[in-house]
XYZ file of C-alpha atoms in Angstrom:
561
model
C 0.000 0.000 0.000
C 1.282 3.662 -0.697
C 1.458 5.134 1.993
C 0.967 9.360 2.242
C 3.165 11.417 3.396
C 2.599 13.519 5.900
C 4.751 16.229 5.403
C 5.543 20.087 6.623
C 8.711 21.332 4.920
C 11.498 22.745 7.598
C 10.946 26.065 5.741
C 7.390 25.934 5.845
C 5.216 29.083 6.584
C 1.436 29.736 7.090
C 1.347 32.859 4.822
C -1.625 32.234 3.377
C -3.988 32.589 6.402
C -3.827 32.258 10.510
C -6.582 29.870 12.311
C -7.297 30.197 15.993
C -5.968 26.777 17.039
C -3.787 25.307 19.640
C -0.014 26.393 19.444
C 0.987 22.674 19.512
C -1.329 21.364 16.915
C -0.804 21.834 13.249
C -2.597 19.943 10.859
C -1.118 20.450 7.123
C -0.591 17.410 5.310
C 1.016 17.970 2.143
C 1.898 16.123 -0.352
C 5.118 16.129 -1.945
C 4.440 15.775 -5.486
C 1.916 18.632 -5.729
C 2.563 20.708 -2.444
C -1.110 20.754 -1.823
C -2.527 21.979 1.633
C -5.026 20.674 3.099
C -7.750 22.448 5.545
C -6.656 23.283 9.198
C -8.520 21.227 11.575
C -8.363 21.524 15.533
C -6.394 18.281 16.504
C -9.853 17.586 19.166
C -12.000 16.330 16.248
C -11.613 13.200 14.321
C -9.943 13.637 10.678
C -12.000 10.419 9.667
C -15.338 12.601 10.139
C -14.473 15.149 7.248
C -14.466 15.630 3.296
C -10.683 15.851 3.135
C -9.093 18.168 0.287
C -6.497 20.085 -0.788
C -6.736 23.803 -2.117
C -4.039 25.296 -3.971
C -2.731 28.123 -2.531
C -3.902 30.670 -4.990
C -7.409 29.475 -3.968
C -7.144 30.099 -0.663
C -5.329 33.415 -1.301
C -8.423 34.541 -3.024
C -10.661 34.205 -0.009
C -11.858 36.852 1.997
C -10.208 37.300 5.212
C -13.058 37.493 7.333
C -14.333 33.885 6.422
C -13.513 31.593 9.315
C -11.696 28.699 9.298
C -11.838 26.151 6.383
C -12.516 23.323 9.183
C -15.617 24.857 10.242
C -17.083 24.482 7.011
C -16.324 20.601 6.975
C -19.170 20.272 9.292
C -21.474 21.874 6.418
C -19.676 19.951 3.725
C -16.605 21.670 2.826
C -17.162 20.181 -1.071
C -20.354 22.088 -1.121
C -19.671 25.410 -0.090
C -16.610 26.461 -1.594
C -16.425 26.361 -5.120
C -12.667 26.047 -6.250
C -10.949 23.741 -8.194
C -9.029 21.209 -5.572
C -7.239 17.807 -5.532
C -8.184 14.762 -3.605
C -5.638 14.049 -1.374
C -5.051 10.119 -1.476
C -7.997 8.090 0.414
C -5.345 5.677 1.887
C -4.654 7.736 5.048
C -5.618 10.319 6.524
C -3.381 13.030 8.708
C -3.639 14.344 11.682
C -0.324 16.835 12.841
C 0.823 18.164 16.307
C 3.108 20.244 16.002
C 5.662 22.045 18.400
C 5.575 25.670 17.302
C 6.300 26.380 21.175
C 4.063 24.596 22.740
C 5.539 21.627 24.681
C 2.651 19.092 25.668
C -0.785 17.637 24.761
C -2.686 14.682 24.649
C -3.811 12.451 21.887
C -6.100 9.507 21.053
C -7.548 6.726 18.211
C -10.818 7.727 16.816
C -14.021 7.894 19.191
C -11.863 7.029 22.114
C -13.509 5.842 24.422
C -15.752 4.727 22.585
C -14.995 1.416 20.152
C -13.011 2.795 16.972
C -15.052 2.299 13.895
C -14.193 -1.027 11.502
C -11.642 -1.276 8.394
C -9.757 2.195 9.084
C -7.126 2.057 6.388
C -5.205 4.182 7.262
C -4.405 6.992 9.729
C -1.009 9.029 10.532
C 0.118 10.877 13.708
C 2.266 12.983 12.919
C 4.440 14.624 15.625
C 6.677 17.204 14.680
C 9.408 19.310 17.235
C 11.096 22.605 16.428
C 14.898 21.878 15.371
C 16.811 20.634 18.518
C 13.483 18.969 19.808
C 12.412 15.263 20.524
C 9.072 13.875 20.601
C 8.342 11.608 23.829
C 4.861 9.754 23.553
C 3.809 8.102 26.519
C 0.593 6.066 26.562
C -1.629 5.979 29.416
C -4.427 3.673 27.716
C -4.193 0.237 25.394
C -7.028 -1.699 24.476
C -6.706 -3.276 20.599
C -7.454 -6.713 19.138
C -4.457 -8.945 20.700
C -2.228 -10.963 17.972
C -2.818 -13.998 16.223
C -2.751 -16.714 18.302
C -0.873 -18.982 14.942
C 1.649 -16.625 13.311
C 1.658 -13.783 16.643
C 1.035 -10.779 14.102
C -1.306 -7.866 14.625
C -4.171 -7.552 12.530
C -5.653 -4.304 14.172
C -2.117 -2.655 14.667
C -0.438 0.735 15.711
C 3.118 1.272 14.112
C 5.607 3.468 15.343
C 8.405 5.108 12.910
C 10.881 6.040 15.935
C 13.783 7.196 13.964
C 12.823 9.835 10.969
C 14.801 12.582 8.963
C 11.938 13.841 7.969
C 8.239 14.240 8.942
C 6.993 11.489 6.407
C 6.851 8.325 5.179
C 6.255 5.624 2.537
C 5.766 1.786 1.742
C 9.281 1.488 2.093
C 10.246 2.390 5.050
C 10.335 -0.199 8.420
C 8.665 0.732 11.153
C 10.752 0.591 14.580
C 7.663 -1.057 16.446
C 3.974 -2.669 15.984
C 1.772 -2.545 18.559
C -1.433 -4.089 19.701
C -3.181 -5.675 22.707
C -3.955 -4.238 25.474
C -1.633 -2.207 28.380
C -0.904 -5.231 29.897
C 0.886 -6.543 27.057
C 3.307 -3.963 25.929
C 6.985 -4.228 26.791
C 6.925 -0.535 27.027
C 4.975 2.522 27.361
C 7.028 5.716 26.980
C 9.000 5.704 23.306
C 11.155 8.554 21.954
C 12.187 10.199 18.630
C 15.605 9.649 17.280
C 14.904 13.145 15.568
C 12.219 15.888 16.312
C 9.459 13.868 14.047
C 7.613 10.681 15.242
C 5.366 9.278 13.113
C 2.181 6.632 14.510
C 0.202 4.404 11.553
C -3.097 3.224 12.570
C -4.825 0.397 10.497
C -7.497 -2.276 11.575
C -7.403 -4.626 8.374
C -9.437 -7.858 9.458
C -12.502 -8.105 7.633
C -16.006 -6.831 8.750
C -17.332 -10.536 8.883
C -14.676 -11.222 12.024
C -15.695 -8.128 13.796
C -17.187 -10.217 17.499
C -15.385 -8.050 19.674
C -15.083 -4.011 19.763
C -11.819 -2.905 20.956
C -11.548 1.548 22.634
C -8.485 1.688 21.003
C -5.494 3.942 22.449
C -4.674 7.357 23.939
C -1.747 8.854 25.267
C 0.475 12.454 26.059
C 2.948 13.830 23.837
C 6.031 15.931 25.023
C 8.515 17.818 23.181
C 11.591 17.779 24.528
C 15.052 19.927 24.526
C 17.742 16.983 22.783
C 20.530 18.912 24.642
C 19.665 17.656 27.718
C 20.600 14.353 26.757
C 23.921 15.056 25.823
C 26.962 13.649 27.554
C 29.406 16.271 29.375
C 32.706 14.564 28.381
C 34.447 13.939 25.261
C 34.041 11.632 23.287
C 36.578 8.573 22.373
C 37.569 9.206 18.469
C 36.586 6.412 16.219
C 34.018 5.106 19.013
C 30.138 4.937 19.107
C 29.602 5.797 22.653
C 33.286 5.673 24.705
C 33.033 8.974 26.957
C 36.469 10.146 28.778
C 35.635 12.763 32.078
C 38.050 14.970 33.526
C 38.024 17.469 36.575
C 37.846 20.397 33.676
C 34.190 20.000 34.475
C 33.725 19.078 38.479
C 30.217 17.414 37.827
C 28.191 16.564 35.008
C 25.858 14.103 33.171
C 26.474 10.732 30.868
C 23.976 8.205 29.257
C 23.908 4.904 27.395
C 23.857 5.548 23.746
C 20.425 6.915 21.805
C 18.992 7.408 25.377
C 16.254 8.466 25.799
C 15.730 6.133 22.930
C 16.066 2.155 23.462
C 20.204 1.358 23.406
C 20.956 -0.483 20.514
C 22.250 -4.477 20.113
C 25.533 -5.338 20.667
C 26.711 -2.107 22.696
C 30.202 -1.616 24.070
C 30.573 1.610 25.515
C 33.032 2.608 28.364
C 32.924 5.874 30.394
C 36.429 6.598 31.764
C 36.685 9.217 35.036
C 40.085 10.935 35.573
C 40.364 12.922 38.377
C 43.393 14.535 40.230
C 46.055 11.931 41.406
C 45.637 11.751 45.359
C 43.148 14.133 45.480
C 39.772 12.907 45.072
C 36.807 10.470 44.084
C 34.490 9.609 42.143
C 31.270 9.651 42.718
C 27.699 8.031 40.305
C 24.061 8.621 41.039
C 22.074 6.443 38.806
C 19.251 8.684 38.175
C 17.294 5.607 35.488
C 18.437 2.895 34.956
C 16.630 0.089 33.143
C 18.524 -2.245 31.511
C 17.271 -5.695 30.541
C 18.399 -8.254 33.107
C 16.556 -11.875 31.373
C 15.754 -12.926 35.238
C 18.942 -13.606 36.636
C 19.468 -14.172 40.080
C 23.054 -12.194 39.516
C 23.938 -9.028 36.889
C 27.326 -10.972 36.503
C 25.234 -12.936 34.763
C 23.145 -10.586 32.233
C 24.494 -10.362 28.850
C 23.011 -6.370 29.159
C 24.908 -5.092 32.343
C 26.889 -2.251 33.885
C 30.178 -2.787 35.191
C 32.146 -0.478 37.288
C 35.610 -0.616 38.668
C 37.440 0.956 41.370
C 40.228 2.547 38.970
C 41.319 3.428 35.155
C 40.326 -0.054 33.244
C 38.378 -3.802 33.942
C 41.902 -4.983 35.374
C 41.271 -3.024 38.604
C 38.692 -4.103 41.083
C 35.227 -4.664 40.315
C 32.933 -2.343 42.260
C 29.845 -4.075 41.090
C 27.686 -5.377 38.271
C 23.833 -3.482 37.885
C 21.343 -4.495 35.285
C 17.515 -4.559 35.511
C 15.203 -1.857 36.670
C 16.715 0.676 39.854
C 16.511 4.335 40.532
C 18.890 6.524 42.401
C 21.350 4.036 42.216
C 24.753 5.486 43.965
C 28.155 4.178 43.175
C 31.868 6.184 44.890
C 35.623 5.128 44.107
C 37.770 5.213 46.759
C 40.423 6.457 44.410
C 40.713 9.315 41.776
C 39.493 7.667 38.521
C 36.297 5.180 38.001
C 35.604 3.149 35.026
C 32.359 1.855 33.531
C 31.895 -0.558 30.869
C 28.246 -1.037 29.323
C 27.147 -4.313 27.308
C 24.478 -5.448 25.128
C 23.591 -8.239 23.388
C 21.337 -8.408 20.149
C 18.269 -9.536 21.889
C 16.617 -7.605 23.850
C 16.775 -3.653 24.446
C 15.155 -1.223 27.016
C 15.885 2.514 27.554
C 19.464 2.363 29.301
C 20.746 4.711 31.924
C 20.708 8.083 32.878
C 23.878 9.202 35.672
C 25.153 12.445 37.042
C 28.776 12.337 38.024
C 30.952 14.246 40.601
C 34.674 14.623 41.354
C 34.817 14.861 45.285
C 37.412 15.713 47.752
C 38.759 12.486 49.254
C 38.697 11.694 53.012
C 42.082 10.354 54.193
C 41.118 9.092 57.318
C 41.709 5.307 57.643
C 40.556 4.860 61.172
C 37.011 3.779 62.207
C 34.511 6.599 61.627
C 32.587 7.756 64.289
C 29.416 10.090 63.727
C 29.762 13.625 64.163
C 26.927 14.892 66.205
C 27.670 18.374 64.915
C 26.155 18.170 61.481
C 23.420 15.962 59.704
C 22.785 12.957 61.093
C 21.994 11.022 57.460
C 25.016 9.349 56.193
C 25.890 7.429 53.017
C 29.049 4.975 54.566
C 30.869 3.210 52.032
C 33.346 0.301 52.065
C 36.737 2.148 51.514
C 36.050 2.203 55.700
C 35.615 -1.643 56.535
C 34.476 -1.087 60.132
C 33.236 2.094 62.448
C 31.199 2.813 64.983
C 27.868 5.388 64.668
C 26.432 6.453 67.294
C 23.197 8.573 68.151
C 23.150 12.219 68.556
C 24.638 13.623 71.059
C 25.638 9.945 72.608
C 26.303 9.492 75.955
C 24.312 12.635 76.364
C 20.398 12.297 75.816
C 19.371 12.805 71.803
C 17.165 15.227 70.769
C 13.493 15.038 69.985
C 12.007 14.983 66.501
C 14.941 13.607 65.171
C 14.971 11.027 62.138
C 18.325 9.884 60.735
C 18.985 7.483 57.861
C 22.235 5.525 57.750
C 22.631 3.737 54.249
C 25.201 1.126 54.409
C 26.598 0.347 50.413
C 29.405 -1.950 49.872
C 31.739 -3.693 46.674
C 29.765 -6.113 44.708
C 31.021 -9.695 46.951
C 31.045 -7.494 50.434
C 27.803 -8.024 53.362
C 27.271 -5.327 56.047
C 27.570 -6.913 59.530
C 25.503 -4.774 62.325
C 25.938 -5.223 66.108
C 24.520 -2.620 68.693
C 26.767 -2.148 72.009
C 24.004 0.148 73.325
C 20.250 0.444 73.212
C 18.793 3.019 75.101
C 15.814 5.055 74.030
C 12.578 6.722 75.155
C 9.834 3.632 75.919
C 6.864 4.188 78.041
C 5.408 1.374 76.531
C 5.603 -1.071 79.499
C 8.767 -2.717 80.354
C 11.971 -1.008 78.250
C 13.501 -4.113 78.741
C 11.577 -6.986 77.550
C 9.373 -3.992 74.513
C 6.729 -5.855 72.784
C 5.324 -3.130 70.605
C 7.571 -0.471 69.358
C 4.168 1.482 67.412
C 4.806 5.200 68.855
C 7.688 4.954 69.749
C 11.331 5.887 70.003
C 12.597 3.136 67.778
C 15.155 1.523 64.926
C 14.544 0.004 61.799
C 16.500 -2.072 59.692
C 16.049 -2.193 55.877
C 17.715 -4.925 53.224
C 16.792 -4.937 49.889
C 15.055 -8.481 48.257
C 14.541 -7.957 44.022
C 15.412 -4.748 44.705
C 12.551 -3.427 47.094
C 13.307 -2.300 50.360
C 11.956 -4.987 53.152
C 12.156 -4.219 56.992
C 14.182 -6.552 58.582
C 13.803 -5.645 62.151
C 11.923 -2.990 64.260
C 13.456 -2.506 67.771
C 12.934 -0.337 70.592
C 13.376 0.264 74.529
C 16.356 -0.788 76.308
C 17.085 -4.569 75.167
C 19.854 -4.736 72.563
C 19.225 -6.812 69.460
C 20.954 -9.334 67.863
C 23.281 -8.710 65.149
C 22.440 -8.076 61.614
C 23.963 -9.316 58.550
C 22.668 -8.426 54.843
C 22.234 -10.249 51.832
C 23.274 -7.942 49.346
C 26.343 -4.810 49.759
C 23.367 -2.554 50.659
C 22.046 -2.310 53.904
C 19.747 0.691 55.721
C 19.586 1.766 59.604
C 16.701 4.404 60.083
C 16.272 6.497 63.858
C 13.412 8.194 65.003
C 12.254 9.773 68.182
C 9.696 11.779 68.854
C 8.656 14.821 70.321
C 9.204 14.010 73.792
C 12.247 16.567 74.926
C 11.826 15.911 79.110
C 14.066 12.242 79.223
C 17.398 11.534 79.721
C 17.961 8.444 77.577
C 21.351 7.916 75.537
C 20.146 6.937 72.561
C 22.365 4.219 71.022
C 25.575 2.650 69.573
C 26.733 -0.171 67.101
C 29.018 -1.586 65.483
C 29.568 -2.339 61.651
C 31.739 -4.073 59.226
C 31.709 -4.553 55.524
C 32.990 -8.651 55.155
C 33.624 -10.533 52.426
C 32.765 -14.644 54.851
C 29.975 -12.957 55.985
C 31.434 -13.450 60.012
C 31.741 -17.013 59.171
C 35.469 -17.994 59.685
C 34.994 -22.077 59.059
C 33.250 -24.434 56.589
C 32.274 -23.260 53.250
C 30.182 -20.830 52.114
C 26.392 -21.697 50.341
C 26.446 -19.407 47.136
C 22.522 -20.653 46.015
C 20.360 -18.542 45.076
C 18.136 -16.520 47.444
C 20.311 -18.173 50.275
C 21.612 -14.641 51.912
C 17.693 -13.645 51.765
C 16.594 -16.962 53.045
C 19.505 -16.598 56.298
C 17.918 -13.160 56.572
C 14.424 -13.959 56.877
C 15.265 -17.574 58.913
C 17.159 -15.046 61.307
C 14.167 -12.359 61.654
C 11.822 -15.771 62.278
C 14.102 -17.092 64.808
C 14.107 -13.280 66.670
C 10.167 -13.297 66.423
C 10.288 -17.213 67.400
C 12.186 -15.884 70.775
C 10.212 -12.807 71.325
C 6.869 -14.817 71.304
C 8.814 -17.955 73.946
C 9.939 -14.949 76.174
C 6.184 -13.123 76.287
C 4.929 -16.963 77.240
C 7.312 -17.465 79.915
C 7.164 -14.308 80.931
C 2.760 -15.328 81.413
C 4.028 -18.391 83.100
C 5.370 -16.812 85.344
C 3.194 -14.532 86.393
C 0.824 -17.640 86.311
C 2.929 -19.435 89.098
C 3.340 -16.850 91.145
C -0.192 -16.312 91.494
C -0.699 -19.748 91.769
C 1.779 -20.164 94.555
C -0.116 -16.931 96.752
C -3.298 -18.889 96.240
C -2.122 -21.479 97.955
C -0.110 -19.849 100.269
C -3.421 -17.601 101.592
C -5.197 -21.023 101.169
C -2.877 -22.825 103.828
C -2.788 -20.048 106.037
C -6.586 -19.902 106.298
């Protein structure tokens, strides 16, 4: 089938006449081979409703100006009431434009929506085109057409998208990048992006009329145009590479990407992003803002043929920090010398959007001594491995801590390291009952401790009072310690102490260690059982107990009487 183009040349201007329509919506289809225009239309009502045609331009220059718009007169039949010689655009498929023109956002949607779209639409084009230095982002926040065949998996109701376009137009030759159809349920993805500033969506329902049992709503969605320089790596780039990025202190902090992001990386990637800061003086230091990179469910990113792999130093020969893959945000990553190194990977299978990272060069701490925390500024704290052990404390420790206080301690280690956690002290605000034996810590002064399972944060233990737990250990190099008290000021309680270590045997010196999947979660969860386990045996002893002695003064007053 020939398809039409839908086409607005980069030099293109409305001289002819002005319509009062959105500043994001333009909808003048021409076609190449005559440069016919046809009639404005506001992008709210359906293009499949109207008499479509094209005017030559020394028609329309003819009319008077205080006629209004060419669209209005499609409700009265357009054919009718103006008289000109015109040209039928092609019947194929019909155009509908959005169009930048400094607007940045809108919405869009398949004929009728919601309502069922009509049967056998041929053919119709969104057309979305940006100002120069612009991508399109469509994003689509409802999916509901005929799902594939079940024998060959095709689409016969589909929606193609044409991703990656010089130009605002296309033909029977060109591939599309994607074909889309089911419902939201079944697409991979819901956000796509322009390679350029046009994006172009075909819409066709082709099975015959005779198979129509089921009515499908169709699709709808928001559009965004988007500054491209915002996706634009701050280093330079490697010559005679496709996406090798080198980073220097010239520029202190700054962003990088995978390659085409915000587009879908391409197969087979090798890119490496090289950090060099001052010798001696400094580190590096990553915050994943996106990343989403496909990980085929492996229970280890070692594993993933897509992954991210960063090292402690210049090249892959110095020590592996870790591996990521899959789906995290605010991912954070520090050397603990001057220089980092990243390598990224891709097979030809499967793509998703890649990363997005900011990047800063940091004055290096030379202390090599346990850390301690400094009551003195903000209690949060981000402690990384290049210290293997410390000591934190709470505020103002031995002294009471102060009220309305939350701190966060995040615990992030090299890719084979654990965190170990003991407390030496445990003393915080409890009027809950007995601060030494606290059986609901609801309300009050208390500690939680986070690990991370498929990369959600689970509570691992919730302690309060005066009885100090037992030690921790995680099951990844990530580990979280959260504080709160309340508003309570009048008490004199010290708050609290422990201990941690970032191990590589996990505090087991003997035997062998048990490397099967899920088995660090499974210790973990075994553990926090066990603690709950104990908890539950102490409350029933601690009944019995009470029972006997009761008991025993029955009997006692019963032998005396």
């Amino acid at each position: 089938m020939l398809l039409t183009h839908c086409f607005i040349p980069d030099n293109f201007s409305p001289d002819v006449m002005t319509f009062d329509m959105p500043a994001h919506v333009s909808s003048h289809c021409v076609i190449p081979d005559n440069q016919y225009d046809i009639a404005d239309m506001p992008a709210h009502v359906s293009v499949v409703s109207f008499l479509i045609t094209s005017l030559r331009r020394d028609d329309i220059a003819d009319m008077p100006a205080h006629m209004p718009p060419l669209w209005y007169f499609g409700l009265i039949q357009l054919a009718h009431v103006i008289t000109v010689n015109y040209a039928t655009i092609n019947p194929a498929c019909e155009c509908i434009v959005y169009q930048s023109l400094g607007g940045t956002e809108g919405r869009f949607n398949s004929p009728n929506f919601p309502q069922f779209y009509s049967k056998g639409i041929e053919c119709i084009l969104f057309t979305f085109i940006g100002d120069v230095g612009e991508l399109v982002e469509i994003k689509f926040t409802d999916f509901d057409m005929m799902y594939p065949d079940a024998n060959n998996n095709t689409c016969k109701d589909y929606l193609r998208l044409f991703l990656k376009l010089n130009r605002p137009e296309i033909n029977e030759n060109m591939q599309h990048n994607y074909e889309l159809c089911g419902s939201m349920s079944t697409l991979q993805q819901k956000t796509f992006y322009s390679k350029d500033r046009s994006l172009i969506m075909e819409f066709q329902t082709t099975r015959p009329l005779s198979q129509q049992l089921t009515f499908f709503k169709g699709f709808r969605g928001f559009f965004r145009f988007l500054d491209a320089r915002q996706f634009v790596s701050d280093g330079v780039k490697q010559s005679g590479t496709m996406c090798s990025w080198d980073f220097s202190t010239s520029k202190l902090s700054g962003k990088f990407f995978s390659p085409l992001y915000p587009q879908n990386y391409p197969s087979h990637s090798k890119c490496q992003y090289t950090f060099y800061g001052q010798p001696n003086e400094g580190t590096v230091y990553i915050q994943f803002q996106n990343l989403q990179i496909y990980d085929e469910g492996v229970d280890s990113c070692s594993k993933s043929s897509d992954r991210i792999a960063i090292y402690d130093g210049m090249n892959s020969s110095q020590p592996l920090i870790k591996y990521l893959c899959g789906i995290k945000n605010q991912e954070e990553v520090k050397s603990t010398t001057p220089y980092l190194y990243i390598e990224f990977l891709s097979d030809g299978r499967n793509q998703r959007q890649g990363f997005a990272a900011n990047y800063t060069f940091q004055h290096k701490s030379h202390s090599n001594s346990p850390s301690y925390s400094n009551p003195a500024f903000n209690c949060n704290q981000y402690i990384e491995s290049k210290t293997k052990h410390g000591i934190i404390t709470s505020q103002n420790h031995p002294a009471s801590y102060p009220a309305s206080t939350r701190c966060t301690y995040i615990f992030n280690g090299t890719a084979e390291e654990r965190i170990q956690i003991k407390f030496t002290r445990m003393d915080l605000f409890f009027d809950g009952g007995n601060p030494n034996e606290p059986y609901d810590c609801d309300g009050q002064d208390s500690i939680k401790i986070y690990i991370k399972i498929d990369n959600d944060e689970k509570e691992l233990d919730y302690t309060c009072g005066k009885k100090i737990p037992k030690m921790f250990m995680s099951n990844i190099p990530w580990m979280k310690v959260v504080f709160e008290s309340g508003s309570r000021t009048q008490h004199s309680n010290t708050g609290f102490a422990f201990e941690y270590k970032f191990l590589t045997n996990y505090g087991i010196t003997t035997g062998e260690q048990d490397n099967r999947k899920d088995m660090n979660t499974k210790h973990n969860r075994l553990e926090l059982l066990h603690n709950r386990l104990e908890l539950l045996h102490n409350r029933l002893e601690h009944k019995t107990q009470q029972t006997r002695t009761t008991t025993q003064q029955t009997r006692t007053q019963n032998t005396t009487d």
